[in-house]
Amino acid sequence: EIHESLFDLKRFQDTQIVSIESGTRHNAAIDSEGKLYMWGATANGRCAMMSHGSRGMVIHPTFVDSLRGWCVHNISLGDSHCIAIASKGHRKNQIFVWGRNAHGCLGLGDKKDRSVPTLLKYINDEVEGFASCTAAGGSHSLVLVRCKDKNVTKLFAWGANMDGQLGVMCEKKQSHVVASSCETRPRQVHSYDG
């Protein structure tokens, strides 16, 4: 249960919060209507808004206006980045990313920070299915996609991979395969040992 003193009562007196998530220095809450609220440090665009004042932070849960009209179902917060699943009309379970893009953890093919939620087109447009859940590590991201064949799921990973945390191997060094240091685009995790 969320203690009511955590939220500005004027903003939230008629709002039912149904999901919360915490990053290193930023937080998120989703209400029963799928509206996303964020607060905390705003550096690198991690709260999808400019700070209120000169201190580089948003001190009260604040509606993420750039997702107005979208129903947010899921959000994961990494160290300084965010990944969310949202729907609007016929566009179901679309993946949005924003924040610090160190090591390509936004999956957009570059390392440029984004301060506005940006559609992750590769999975949204090219994978036949829908995103069912997300996870964000310090500087890497994961998405589980349920394919049109309801019995099949695909796992995608991207971002920092110095310790093999993405589960994808792609560089050949002499006679063995090693993990790349980062992946800036989603890569499917193909094998599960077990």
mmCIF file of N, CA, C and O in Angstrom, residues 79-167:
data_model
loop_
_atom_site.group_PDB
_atom_site.id
_atom_site.type_symbol
_atom_site.label_atom_id
_atom_site.label_comp_id
_atom_site.label_asym_id
_atom_site.label_seq_id
_atom_site.Cartn_x
_atom_site.Cartn_y
_atom_site.Cartn_z
ATOM 1 N N ASP A 79 19.050 2.685 -14.388
ATOM 2 C CA ASP A 79 19.815 3.683 -13.654
ATOM 3 C C ASP A 79 19.390 5.087 -14.062
ATOM 4 O O ASP A 79 19.095 5.924 -13.220
ATOM 5 N N SER A 80 19.333 5.339 -15.366
ATOM 6 C CA SER A 80 18.979 6.667 -15.867
ATOM 7 C C SER A 80 18.111 6.600 -17.114
ATOM 8 O O SER A 80 18.066 7.549 -17.892
ATOM 9 N N HIS A 81 17.462 5.469 -17.351
ATOM 10 C CA HIS A 81 16.612 5.348 -18.535
ATOM 11 C C HIS A 81 15.301 4.653 -18.176
ATOM 12 O O HIS A 81 15.167 4.069 -17.104
ATOM 13 N N CYS A 82 14.336 4.761 -19.102
ATOM 14 C CA CYS A 82 13.007 4.205 -18.885
ATOM 15 C C CYS A 82 12.553 3.452 -20.125
ATOM 16 O O CYS A 82 12.889 3.831 -21.246
ATOM 17 N N ILE A 83 11.758 2.428 -19.897
ATOM 18 C CA ILE A 83 11.142 1.673 -20.990
ATOM 19 C C ILE A 83 9.717 1.360 -20.562
ATOM 20 O O ILE A 83 9.479 0.895 -19.451
ATOM 21 N N ALA A 84 8.758 1.675 -21.448
ATOM 22 C CA ALA A 84 7.346 1.510 -21.094
ATOM 23 C C ALA A 84 6.583 0.849 -22.233
ATOM 24 O O ALA A 84 6.985 0.923 -23.394
ATOM 25 N N ILE A 85 5.461 0.236 -21.881
ATOM 26 C CA ILE A 85 4.530 -0.328 -22.856
ATOM 27 C C ILE A 85 3.241 0.469 -22.734
ATOM 28 O O ILE A 85 2.706 0.644 -21.638
ATOM 29 N N ALA A 86 2.734 0.965 -23.877
ATOM 30 C CA ALA A 86 1.517 1.774 -23.881
ATOM 31 C C ALA A 86 0.683 1.472 -25.121
ATOM 32 O O ALA A 86 1.203 1.005 -26.133
ATOM 33 N N SER A 87 -0.626 1.755 -25.025
ATOM 34 C CA SER A 87 -1.545 1.543 -26.147
ATOM 35 C C SER A 87 -2.358 2.804 -26.396
ATOM 36 O O SER A 87 -2.618 3.585 -25.480
ATOM 37 N N LYS A 88 -2.744 2.965 -27.676
ATOM 38 C CA LYS A 88 -3.588 4.095 -28.071
ATOM 39 C C LYS A 88 -4.350 3.669 -29.324
ATOM 40 O O LYS A 88 -3.736 3.418 -30.355
ATOM 41 N N GLY A 89 -5.669 3.553 -29.213
ATOM 42 C CA GLY A 89 -6.471 3.120 -30.367
ATOM 43 C C GLY A 89 -6.047 1.744 -30.846
ATOM 44 O O GLY A 89 -5.927 0.811 -30.063
ATOM 45 N N HIS A 90 -5.789 1.629 -32.149
ATOM 46 C CA HIS A 90 -5.388 0.342 -32.718
ATOM 47 C C HIS A 90 -3.913 0.021 -32.482
ATOM 48 O O HIS A 90 -3.463 -1.075 -32.765
ATOM 49 N N ARG A 91 -3.162 0.950 -31.942
ATOM 50 C CA ARG A 91 -1.727 0.730 -31.676
ATOM 51 C C ARG A 91 -1.579 0.133 -30.284
ATOM 52 O O ARG A 91 -1.445 0.833 -29.299
ATOM 53 N N LYS A 92 -1.590 -1.168 -30.222
ATOM 54 C CA LYS A 92 -1.559 -1.891 -28.950
ATOM 55 C C LYS A 92 -0.131 -2.240 -28.539
ATOM 56 O O LYS A 92 0.695 -2.586 -29.371
ATOM 57 N N ASN A 93 0.137 -2.131 -27.260
ATOM 58 C CA ASN A 93 1.387 -2.575 -26.650
ATOM 59 C C ASN A 93 2.634 -2.072 -27.380
ATOM 60 O O ASN A 93 3.526 -2.846 -27.715
ATOM 61 N N GLN A 94 2.691 -0.775 -27.590
ATOM 62 C CA GLN A 94 3.847 -0.140 -28.213
ATOM 63 C C GLN A 94 4.913 0.128 -27.152
ATOM 64 O O GLN A 94 4.603 0.467 -26.013
ATOM 65 N N ILE A 95 6.170 0.001 -27.549
ATOM 66 C CA ILE A 95 7.273 0.208 -26.614
ATOM 67 C C ILE A 95 7.826 1.623 -26.792
ATOM 68 O O ILE A 95 8.127 2.048 -27.909
ATOM 69 N N PHE A 96 7.942 2.333 -25.663
ATOM 70 C CA PHE A 96 8.551 3.669 -25.637
ATOM 71 C C PHE A 96 9.804 3.608 -24.774
ATOM 72 O O PHE A 96 9.836 2.908 -23.757
ATOM 73 N N VAL A 97 10.823 4.378 -25.162
ATOM 74 C CA VAL A 97 12.071 4.464 -24.396
ATOM 75 C C VAL A 97 12.479 5.929 -24.274
ATOM 76 O O VAL A 97 12.169 6.736 -25.145
ATOM 77 N N TRP A 98 13.170 6.267 -23.171
ATOM 78 C CA TRP A 98 13.701 7.615 -23.008
ATOM 79 C C TRP A 98 14.704 7.631 -21.867
ATOM 80 O O TRP A 98 14.798 6.697 -21.086
ATOM 81 N N GLY A 99 15.478 8.738 -21.807
ATOM 82 C CA GLY A 99 16.466 8.910 -20.757
ATOM 83 C C GLY A 99 17.881 8.826 -21.291
ATOM 84 O O GLY A 99 18.137 9.049 -22.473
ATOM 85 N N ARG A 100 18.792 8.483 -20.415
ATOM 86 C CA ARG A 100 20.210 8.377 -20.774
ATOM 87 C C ARG A 100 20.403 7.144 -21.654
ATOM 88 O O ARG A 100 19.891 6.071 -21.349
ATOM 89 N N ASN A 101 21.149 7.319 -22.712
ATOM 90 C CA ASN A 101 21.315 6.245 -23.687
ATOM 91 C C ASN A 101 22.739 5.694 -23.688
ATOM 92 O O ASN A 101 23.265 5.313 -24.727
ATOM 93 N N ALA A 102 23.356 5.638 -22.532
ATOM 94 C CA ALA A 102 24.697 5.062 -22.429
ATOM 95 C C ALA A 102 24.645 3.623 -22.920
ATOM 96 O O ALA A 102 23.709 2.890 -22.620
ATOM 97 N N HIS A 103 25.610 3.229 -23.676
ATOM 98 C CA HIS A 103 25.723 1.860 -24.185
ATOM 99 C C HIS A 103 24.553 1.455 -25.072
ATOM 100 O O HIS A 103 24.330 0.271 -25.296
ATOM 101 N N GLY A 104 23.759 2.428 -25.540
ATOM 102 C CA GLY A 104 22.638 2.099 -26.421
ATOM 103 C C GLY A 104 21.467 1.457 -25.721
ATOM 104 O O GLY A 104 20.664 0.761 -26.338
ATOM 105 N N CYS A 105 21.294 1.714 -24.423
ATOM 106 C CA CYS A 105 20.246 1.032 -23.651
ATOM 107 C C CYS A 105 18.829 1.410 -24.062
ATOM 108 O O CYS A 105 17.876 0.790 -23.600
ATOM 109 N N LEU A 106 18.664 2.411 -24.949
ATOM 110 C CA LEU A 106 17.326 2.733 -25.452
ATOM 111 C C LEU A 106 16.968 1.894 -26.676
ATOM 112 O O LEU A 106 15.806 1.850 -27.078
ATOM 113 N N GLY A 107 17.958 1.249 -27.295
ATOM 114 C CA GLY A 107 17.682 0.363 -28.423
ATOM 115 C C GLY A 107 17.371 1.057 -29.723
ATOM 116 O O GLY A 107 16.813 0.448 -30.640
ATOM 117 N N LEU A 108 17.753 2.324 -29.854
ATOM 118 C CA LEU A 108 17.408 3.119 -31.030
ATOM 119 C C LEU A 108 18.516 3.166 -32.081
ATOM 120 O O LEU A 108 18.414 3.889 -33.067
ATOM 121 N N GLY A 109 19.590 2.409 -31.878
ATOM 122 C CA GLY A 109 20.661 2.349 -32.863
ATOM 123 C C GLY A 109 21.736 3.399 -32.698
ATOM 124 O O GLY A 109 22.618 3.526 -33.536
ATOM 125 N N ASP A 110 21.674 4.175 -31.612
ATOM 126 C CA ASP A 110 22.682 5.197 -31.349
ATOM 127 C C ASP A 110 22.894 5.313 -29.844
ATOM 128 O O ASP A 110 22.362 4.508 -29.090
ATOM 129 N N LYS A 111 23.640 6.307 -29.430
ATOM 130 C CA LYS A 111 23.885 6.512 -27.993
ATOM 131 C C LYS A 111 23.464 7.916 -27.551
ATOM 132 O O LYS A 111 23.941 8.439 -26.562
ATOM 133 N N LYS A 112 22.520 8.505 -28.274
ATOM 134 C CA LYS A 112 22.020 9.850 -27.984
ATOM 135 C C LYS A 112 20.891 9.788 -26.949
ATOM 136 O O LYS A 112 19.960 8.998 -27.084
ATOM 137 N N ASP A 113 20.989 10.615 -25.904
ATOM 138 C CA ASP A 113 19.941 10.685 -24.879
ATOM 139 C C ASP A 113 18.635 11.180 -25.493
ATOM 140 O O ASP A 113 18.640 11.938 -26.469
ATOM 141 N N ARG A 114 17.512 10.760 -24.910
ATOM 142 C CA ARG A 114 16.186 11.230 -25.337
ATOM 143 C C ARG A 114 15.441 11.723 -24.112
ATOM 144 O O ARG A 114 15.325 11.009 -23.128
ATOM 145 N N SER A 115 14.896 12.941 -24.192
ATOM 146 C CA SER A 115 14.143 13.493 -23.065
ATOM 147 C C SER A 115 12.637 13.346 -23.263
ATOM 148 O O SER A 115 11.863 13.750 -22.402
ATOM 149 N N VAL A 116 12.244 12.760 -24.384
ATOM 150 C CA VAL A 116 10.831 12.541 -24.694
ATOM 151 C C VAL A 116 10.644 11.055 -25.011
ATOM 152 O O VAL A 116 11.475 10.464 -25.707
ATOM 153 N N PRO A 117 9.581 10.436 -24.516
ATOM 154 C CA PRO A 117 9.335 9.040 -24.866
ATOM 155 C C PRO A 117 9.338 8.853 -26.388
ATOM 156 O O PRO A 117 8.649 9.571 -27.115
ATOM 157 N N THR A 118 10.143 7.907 -26.847
ATOM 158 C CA THR A 118 10.354 7.661 -28.276
ATOM 159 C C THR A 118 9.971 6.220 -28.588
ATOM 160 O O THR A 118 10.365 5.297 -27.879
ATOM 161 N N LEU A 119 9.190 6.044 -29.647
ATOM 162 C CA LEU A 119 8.781 4.698 -30.034
ATOM 163 C C LEU A 119 9.990 3.869 -30.449
ATOM 164 O O LEU A 119 10.849 4.334 -31.198
ATOM 165 N N LEU A 120 10.062 2.646 -29.970
ATOM 166 C CA LEU A 120 11.105 1.711 -30.347
ATOM 167 C C LEU A 120 10.579 0.943 -31.559
ATOM 168 O O LEU A 120 9.912 -0.075 -31.437
ATOM 169 N N LYS A 121 10.875 1.465 -32.745
ATOM 170 C CA LYS A 121 10.250 0.972 -33.973
ATOM 171 C C LYS A 121 10.615 -0.459 -34.306
ATOM 172 O O LYS A 121 9.791 -1.183 -34.848
ATOM 173 N N TYR A 122 11.833 -0.904 -34.006
ATOM 174 C CA TYR A 122 12.223 -2.248 -34.409
ATOM 175 C C TYR A 122 11.254 -3.296 -33.884
ATOM 176 O O TYR A 122 10.713 -4.097 -34.635
ATOM 177 N N ILE A 123 11.001 -3.285 -32.606
ATOM 178 C CA ILE A 123 10.094 -4.295 -32.036
ATOM 179 C C ILE A 123 8.644 -3.957 -32.358
ATOM 180 O O ILE A 123 7.853 -4.819 -32.707
ATOM 181 N N ASN A 124 8.283 -2.678 -32.294
ATOM 182 C CA ASN A 124 6.903 -2.288 -32.564
ATOM 183 C C ASN A 124 6.476 -2.633 -33.981
ATOM 184 O O ASN A 124 5.343 -3.047 -34.212
ATOM 185 N N ASP A 125 7.365 -2.452 -34.962
ATOM 186 C CA ASP A 125 6.981 -2.602 -36.363
ATOM 187 C C ASP A 125 7.413 -3.917 -37.007
ATOM 188 O O ASP A 125 6.783 -4.370 -37.950
ATOM 189 N N GLU A 126 8.491 -4.522 -36.552
ATOM 190 C CA GLU A 126 9.049 -5.656 -37.272
ATOM 191 C C GLU A 126 8.820 -7.016 -36.625
ATOM 192 O O GLU A 126 8.998 -8.036 -37.274
ATOM 193 N N VAL A 127 8.459 -7.064 -35.380
ATOM 194 C CA VAL A 127 8.238 -8.345 -34.716
ATOM 195 C C VAL A 127 6.735 -8.592 -34.661
ATOM 196 O O VAL A 127 5.990 -7.753 -34.182
ATOM 197 N N GLU A 128 6.292 -9.721 -35.179
ATOM 198 C CA GLU A 128 4.865 -10.019 -35.191
ATOM 199 C C GLU A 128 4.425 -10.513 -33.821
ATOM 200 O O GLU A 128 4.686 -11.645 -33.443
ATOM 201 N N GLY A 129 3.799 -9.648 -33.088
ATOM 202 C CA GLY A 129 3.353 -9.964 -31.748
ATOM 203 C C GLY A 129 3.183 -8.687 -30.956
ATOM 204 O O GLY A 129 3.093 -7.596 -31.529
ATOM 205 N N PHE A 130 3.148 -8.811 -29.639
ATOM 206 C CA PHE A 130 3.015 -7.615 -28.813
ATOM 207 C C PHE A 130 3.880 -7.737 -27.571
ATOM 208 O O PHE A 130 4.081 -8.827 -27.042
ATOM 209 N N ALA A 131 4.403 -6.609 -27.140
ATOM 210 C CA ALA A 131 5.237 -6.576 -25.937
ATOM 211 C C ALA A 131 4.362 -6.888 -24.729
ATOM 212 O O ALA A 131 3.280 -6.338 -24.584
ATOM 213 N N SER A 132 4.839 -7.809 -23.891
ATOM 214 C CA SER A 132 4.041 -8.167 -22.717
ATOM 215 C C SER A 132 4.667 -7.699 -21.413
ATOM 216 O O SER A 132 3.968 -7.484 -20.444
ATOM 217 N N CYS A 133 6.005 -7.541 -21.372
ATOM 218 C CA CYS A 133 6.621 -6.978 -20.174
ATOM 219 C C CYS A 133 8.023 -6.465 -20.508
ATOM 220 O O CYS A 133 8.610 -6.830 -21.518
ATOM 221 N N THR A 134 8.506 -5.588 -19.637
ATOM 222 C CA THR A 134 9.814 -4.966 -19.821
ATOM 223 C C THR A 134 10.633 -5.115 -18.544
ATOM 224 O O THR A 134 10.090 -5.351 -17.468
ATOM 225 N N ALA A 135 11.943 -4.946 -18.706
ATOM 226 C CA ALA A 135 12.845 -4.894 -17.550
ATOM 227 C C ALA A 135 13.990 -3.968 -17.927
ATOM 228 O O ALA A 135 14.432 -3.955 -19.076
ATOM 229 N N ALA A 136 14.457 -3.183 -16.969
ATOM 230 C CA ALA A 136 15.573 -2.269 -17.204
ATOM 231 C C ALA A 136 16.637 -2.516 -16.149
ATOM 232 O O ALA A 136 16.356 -2.505 -14.957
ATOM 233 N N GLY A 137 17.851 -2.775 -16.618
ATOM 234 C CA GLY A 137 18.985 -2.894 -15.714
ATOM 235 C C GLY A 137 19.669 -1.551 -15.611
ATOM 236 O O GLY A 137 19.132 -0.531 -16.057
ATOM 237 N N GLY A 138 20.861 -1.522 -15.063
ATOM 238 C CA GLY A 138 21.580 -0.266 -14.935
ATOM 239 C C GLY A 138 21.722 0.452 -16.261
ATOM 240 O O GLY A 138 21.377 1.619 -16.394
ATOM 241 N N SER A 139 22.214 -0.241 -17.285
ATOM 242 C CA SER A 139 22.376 0.336 -18.623
ATOM 243 C C SER A 139 22.002 -0.665 -19.704
ATOM 244 O O SER A 139 22.592 -0.681 -20.782
ATOM 245 N N HIS A 140 21.039 -1.526 -19.423
ATOM 246 C CA HIS A 140 20.550 -2.435 -20.455
ATOM 247 C C HIS A 140 19.049 -2.633 -20.283
ATOM 248 O O HIS A 140 18.477 -2.286 -19.249
ATOM 249 N N SER A 141 18.414 -3.165 -21.337
ATOM 250 C CA SER A 141 16.959 -3.315 -21.341
ATOM 251 C C SER A 141 16.561 -4.666 -21.900
ATOM 252 O O SER A 141 17.269 -5.246 -22.725
ATOM 253 N N LEU A 142 15.389 -5.138 -21.468
ATOM 254 C CA LEU A 142 14.826 -6.401 -21.937
ATOM 255 C C LEU A 142 13.342 -6.214 -22.223
ATOM 256 O O LEU A 142 12.657 -5.463 -21.517
ATOM 257 N N VAL A 143 12.860 -6.902 -23.258
ATOM 258 C CA VAL A 143 11.430 -6.917 -23.565
ATOM 259 C C VAL A 143 11.042 -8.341 -23.913
ATOM 260 O O VAL A 143 11.739 -9.017 -24.676
ATOM 261 N N LEU A 144 9.933 -8.783 -23.356
ATOM 262 C CA LEU A 144 9.365 -10.075 -23.699
ATOM 263 C C LEU A 144 8.198 -9.821 -24.644
ATOM 264 O O LEU A 144 7.310 -9.024 -24.340
ATOM 265 N N VAL A 145 8.227 -10.476 -25.808
ATOM 266 C CA VAL A 145 7.196 -10.299 -26.828
ATOM 267 C C VAL A 145 6.414 -11.602 -26.973
ATOM 268 O O VAL A 145 7.004 -12.662 -27.153
ATOM 269 N N ARG A 146 5.094 -11.507 -26.867
ATOM 270 C CA ARG A 146 4.227 -12.659 -27.109
ATOM 271 C C ARG A 146 3.846 -12.621 -28.582
ATOM 272 O O ARG A 146 3.254 -11.656 -29.056
ATOM 273 N N CYS A 147 4.219 -13.662 -29.302
ATOM 274 C CA CYS A 147 3.977 -13.719 -30.742
ATOM 275 C C CYS A 147 2.517 -14.002 -31.035
ATOM 276 O O CYS A 147 1.763 -14.414 -30.160
ATOM 277 N N LYS A 148 2.128 -13.769 -32.297
ATOM 278 C CA LYS A 148 0.747 -14.023 -32.696
ATOM 279 C C LYS A 148 0.344 -15.446 -32.379
ATOM 280 O O LYS A 148 -0.787 -15.705 -32.002
ATOM 281 N N ASP A 149 1.279 -16.389 -32.535
ATOM 282 C CA ASP A 149 1.055 -17.754 -32.075
ATOM 283 C C ASP A 149 1.198 -17.677 -30.555
ATOM 284 O O ASP A 149 2.296 -17.571 -30.033
ATOM 285 N N LYS A 150 0.104 -17.693 -29.844
ATOM 286 C CA LYS A 150 0.071 -17.390 -28.406
ATOM 287 C C LYS A 150 0.981 -18.257 -27.537
ATOM 288 O O LYS A 150 1.259 -17.936 -26.409
ATOM 289 N N ASN A 151 1.451 -19.371 -28.063
ATOM 290 C CA ASN A 151 2.311 -20.243 -27.270
ATOM 291 C C ASN A 151 3.790 -19.918 -27.420
ATOM 292 O O ASN A 151 4.638 -20.609 -26.874
ATOM 293 N N VAL A 152 4.114 -18.886 -28.191
ATOM 294 C CA VAL A 152 5.513 -18.547 -28.446
ATOM 295 C C VAL A 152 5.815 -17.158 -27.897
ATOM 296 O O VAL A 152 5.075 -16.205 -28.132
ATOM 297 N N THR A 153 6.909 -17.055 -27.149
ATOM 298 C CA THR A 153 7.400 -15.750 -26.708
ATOM 299 C C THR A 153 8.829 -15.591 -27.198
ATOM 300 O O THR A 153 9.549 -16.569 -27.402
ATOM 301 N N LYS A 154 9.217 -14.330 -27.402
ATOM 302 C CA LYS A 154 10.582 -14.018 -27.795
ATOM 303 C C LYS A 154 11.128 -12.993 -26.819
ATOM 304 O O LYS A 154 10.434 -12.043 -26.447
ATOM 305 N N LEU A 155 12.373 -13.195 -26.421
ATOM 306 C CA LEU A 155 13.046 -12.275 -25.508
ATOM 307 C C LEU A 155 14.050 -11.450 -26.307
ATOM 308 O O LEU A 155 14.836 -11.994 -27.075
ATOM 309 N N PHE A 156 13.995 -10.128 -26.124
ATOM 310 C CA PHE A 156 14.926 -9.214 -26.778
ATOM 311 C C PHE A 156 15.710 -8.460 -25.711
ATOM 312 O O PHE A 156 15.175 -8.123 -24.653
ATOM 313 N N ALA A 157 16.985 -8.196 -25.999
ATOM 314 C CA ALA A 157 17.857 -7.480 -25.065
ATOM 315 C C ALA A 157 18.737 -6.510 -25.831
ATOM 316 O O ALA A 157 19.067 -6.745 -26.997
ATOM 317 N N TRP A 158 19.132 -5.408 -25.161
ATOM 318 C CA TRP A 158 20.046 -4.444 -25.767
ATOM 319 C C TRP A 158 20.643 -3.573 -24.680
ATOM 320 O O TRP A 158 20.168 -3.536 -23.555
ATOM 321 N N GLY A 159 21.713 -2.859 -25.033
ATOM 322 C CA GLY A 159 22.398 -1.973 -24.101
ATOM 323 C C GLY A 159 23.743 -2.540 -23.698
ATOM 324 O O GLY A 159 24.394 -3.259 -24.464
ATOM 325 N N ALA A 160 24.188 -2.228 -22.483
ATOM 326 C CA ALA A 160 25.496 -2.660 -21.986
ATOM 327 C C ALA A 160 25.558 -4.182 -21.908
ATOM 328 O O ALA A 160 24.593 -4.833 -21.524
ATOM 329 N N ASN A 161 26.724 -4.727 -22.279
ATOM 330 C CA ASN A 161 26.878 -6.179 -22.298
ATOM 331 C C ASN A 161 28.282 -6.589 -21.855
ATOM 332 O O ASN A 161 28.751 -7.661 -22.208
ATOM 333 N N MET A 162 28.947 -5.752 -21.068
ATOM 334 C CA MET A 162 30.313 -6.042 -20.650
ATOM 335 C C MET A 162 30.419 -7.354 -19.879
ATOM 336 O O MET A 162 31.436 -8.017 -19.919
ATOM 337 N N ASP A 163 29.372 -7.731 -19.165
ATOM 338 C CA ASP A 163 29.396 -8.953 -18.374
ATOM 339 C C ASP A 163 28.512 -10.046 -18.965
ATOM 340 O O ASP A 163 28.145 -10.989 -18.275
ATOM 341 N N GLY A 164 28.128 -9.894 -20.236
ATOM 342 C CA GLY A 164 27.275 -10.888 -20.880
ATOM 343 C C GLY A 164 25.827 -10.834 -20.440
ATOM 344 O O GLY A 164 25.062 -11.759 -20.674
ATOM 345 N N GLN A 165 25.398 -9.717 -19.817
ATOM 346 C CA GLN A 165 24.055 -9.634 -19.245
ATOM 347 C C GLN A 165 22.932 -9.657 -20.285
ATOM 348 O O GLN A 165 21.788 -9.891 -19.932
ATOM 349 N N LEU A 166 23.256 -9.450 -21.557
ATOM 350 C CA LEU A 166 22.211 -9.491 -22.579
ATOM 351 C C LEU A 166 21.876 -10.909 -23.022
ATOM 352 O O LEU A 166 20.820 -11.151 -23.593
ATOM 353 N N GLY A 167 22.783 -11.834 -22.787
ATOM 354 C CA GLY A 167 22.523 -13.203 -23.220
ATOM 355 C C GLY A 167 22.723 -13.416 -24.699
ATOM 356 O O GLY A 167 22.226 -14.386 -25.267
#
